[in-house]
PDB file of C-alpha atoms in Angstrom:
ATOM      1  CA  GLN A   1      68.104 -21.282  -4.428  1.00 52.00           C
ATOM      2  CA  ASN A   2      67.137 -17.666  -4.581  1.00 52.00           C
ATOM      3  CA  VAL A   3      65.505 -17.543  -8.020  1.00 62.00           C
ATOM      4  CA  GLN A   4      62.497 -15.272  -8.272  1.00 69.00           C
ATOM      5  CA  ASN A   5      59.379 -16.469 -10.021  1.00 72.00           C
ATOM      6  CA  PRO A   6      57.552 -13.550 -11.717  1.00 69.00           C
ATOM      7  CA  VAL A   7      54.349 -15.590 -12.093  1.00 70.00           C
ATOM      8  CA  ALA A   8      54.281 -16.387  -8.387  1.00 64.00           C
ATOM      9  CA  ASP A   9      55.003 -12.726  -7.609  1.00 64.00           C
ATOM     10  CA  ARG A  10      52.047 -11.598  -9.745  1.00 66.00           C
ATOM     11  CA  ARG A  11      49.760 -14.185  -8.138  1.00 63.00           C
ATOM     12  CA  TRP A  12      50.725 -12.889  -4.708  1.00 63.00           C
ATOM     13  CA  GLU A  13      50.251  -9.248  -5.721  1.00 63.00           C
ATOM     14  CA  SER A  14      46.902  -9.890  -7.408  1.00 66.00           C
ATOM     15  CA  GLY A  15      45.457 -11.001  -4.073  1.00 69.00           C
ATOM     16  CA  LEU A  16      46.195  -7.611  -2.527  1.00 77.00           C
ATOM     17  CA  LYS A  17      43.920  -4.612  -2.804  1.00 85.00           C
ATOM     18  CA  VAL A  18      46.086  -1.534  -2.396  1.00 90.00           C
ATOM     19  CA  ASP A  19      44.452   1.723  -3.426  1.00 94.00           C
ATOM     20  CA  ILE A  20      45.563   5.312  -3.487  1.00 97.00           C
ATOM     21  CA  PRO A  21      43.613   7.121  -0.768  1.00 97.00           C
ATOM     22  CA  GLU A  22      41.218   9.900  -1.720  1.00 98.00           C
ATOM     23  CA  PHE A  23      42.224  13.488  -1.055  1.00 98.00           C
ATOM     24  CA  GLN A  24      39.584  16.156  -0.421  1.00 97.00           C
ATOM     25  CA  GLY A  25      41.920  19.143  -0.321  1.00 95.00           C
ATOM     26  CA  SER A  26      42.439  19.628   3.388  1.00 92.00           C
ATOM     27  CA  VAL A  27      44.024  22.936   4.374  1.00 90.00           C
ATOM     28  CA  ARG A  28      46.071  21.233   7.100  1.00 94.00           C
ATOM     29  CA  GLY A  29      49.649  20.725   5.953  1.00 95.00           C
ATOM     30  CA  GLU A  30      50.053  17.494   7.912  1.00 97.00           C
ATOM     31  CA  ASP A  31      47.035  15.964   6.128  1.00 96.00           C
ATOM     32  CA  LEU A  32      48.650  16.707   2.767  1.00 95.00           C
ATOM     33  CA  LEU A  33      51.986  15.324   3.939  1.00 97.00           C
ATOM     34  CA  ASP A  34      50.399  12.104   5.266  1.00 98.00           C
ATOM     35  CA  TRP A  35      48.443  11.657   2.029  1.00 98.00           C
ATOM     36  CA  THR A  36      51.533  12.302  -0.117  1.00 98.00           C
ATOM     37  CA  ILE A  37      53.537   9.686   1.779  1.00 98.00           C
ATOM     38  CA  ALA A  38      50.730   7.128   1.396  1.00 98.00           C
ATOM     39  CA  VAL A  39      50.460   7.860  -2.343  1.00 98.00           C
ATOM     40  CA  GLU A  40      54.213   7.485  -2.874  1.00 98.00           C
ATOM     41  CA  GLU A  41      54.168   4.116  -1.103  1.00 97.00           C
ATOM     42  CA  VAL A  42      51.310   2.827  -3.279  1.00 96.00           C
ATOM     43  CA  LEU A  43      52.914   4.074  -6.509  1.00 96.00           C
ATOM     44  CA  GLU A  44      56.182   2.402  -5.584  1.00 95.00           C
ATOM     45  CA  PHE A  45      54.504  -0.862  -4.570  1.00 93.00           C
ATOM     46  CA  LYS A  46      52.427  -1.001  -7.753  1.00 92.00           C
ATOM     47  CA  GLN A  47      55.430   0.097  -9.856  1.00 93.00           C
ATOM     48  CA  VAL A  48      53.382   2.719 -11.681  1.00 95.00           C
ATOM     49  CA  PRO A  49      55.418   4.222 -14.541  1.00 96.00           C
ATOM     50  CA  PRO A  50      56.265   7.904 -13.972  1.00 97.00           C
ATOM     51  CA  ASP A  51      54.233   9.064 -16.985  1.00 97.00           C
ATOM     52  CA  ARG A  52      51.075   7.457 -15.529  1.00 97.00           C
ATOM     53  CA  GLN A  53      51.431   8.621 -11.925  1.00 97.00           C
ATOM     54  CA  VAL A  54      49.813  12.068 -12.165  1.00 97.00           C
ATOM     55  CA  PRO A  55      46.754  10.922 -14.166  1.00 96.00           C
ATOM     56  CA  LEU A  56      46.249   8.012 -11.765  1.00 97.00           C
ATOM     57  CA  VAL A  57      46.604  10.104  -8.614  1.00 98.00           C
ATOM     58  CA  ALA A  58      44.291  12.798 -10.011  1.00 98.00           C
ATOM     59  CA  THR A  59      41.445  10.261 -10.131  1.00 97.00           C
ATOM     60  CA  ARG A  60      41.533  10.202  -6.320  1.00 98.00           C
ATOM     61  CA  PHE A  61      40.927  13.957  -5.866  1.00 98.00           C
ATOM     62  CA  ARG A  62      37.579  14.905  -4.327  1.00 98.00           C
ATOM     63  CA  ASP A  63      35.851  18.141  -3.288  1.00 97.00           C
ATOM     64  CA  ARG A  64      38.315  21.072  -3.115  1.00 96.00           C
ATOM     65  CA  ALA A  65      41.165  19.029  -4.544  1.00 97.00           C
ATOM     66  CA  ALA A  66      39.078  18.021  -7.574  1.00 98.00           C
ATOM     67  CA  SER A  67      38.025  21.637  -8.164  1.00 97.00           C
ATOM     68  CA  TRP A  68      41.629  22.780  -7.924  1.00 96.00           C
ATOM     69  CA  TRP A  69      42.745  20.082 -10.373  1.00 97.00           C
ATOM     70  CA  LEU A  70      40.057  20.972 -12.935  1.00 97.00           C
ATOM     71  CA  GLN A  71      40.992  24.657 -12.706  1.00 97.00           C
ATOM     72  CA  LEU A  72      44.695  23.865 -13.086  1.00 96.00           C
ATOM     73  CA  LYS A  73      44.048  21.703 -16.156  1.00 94.00           C
ATOM     74  CA  SER A  74      41.883  24.355 -17.811  1.00 95.00           C
ATOM     75  CA  THR A  75      44.463  27.111 -17.289  1.00 94.00           C
ATOM     76  CA  ARG A  76      47.275  24.969 -18.705  1.00 90.00           C
ATOM     77  CA  ALA A  77      45.380  23.774 -21.755  1.00 75.00           C
TER      78      ALA A  77
END
């Protein structure tokens, strides 16, 4: 039988540590592209609802990226 067990699925997933990588704000386009692809894979795997994706991803900004994010938020407030 091919019946899925949601409890077993959650048990399996809970044993995995999959985090969104940090982003420092590299000026290299390929770094941003690689990071974006990794983030999309994690969001899809964790099934993060669309309305929670930006706030979650923003917690992983560091250095230049964090400064940019704070400036963007203050100008849009």
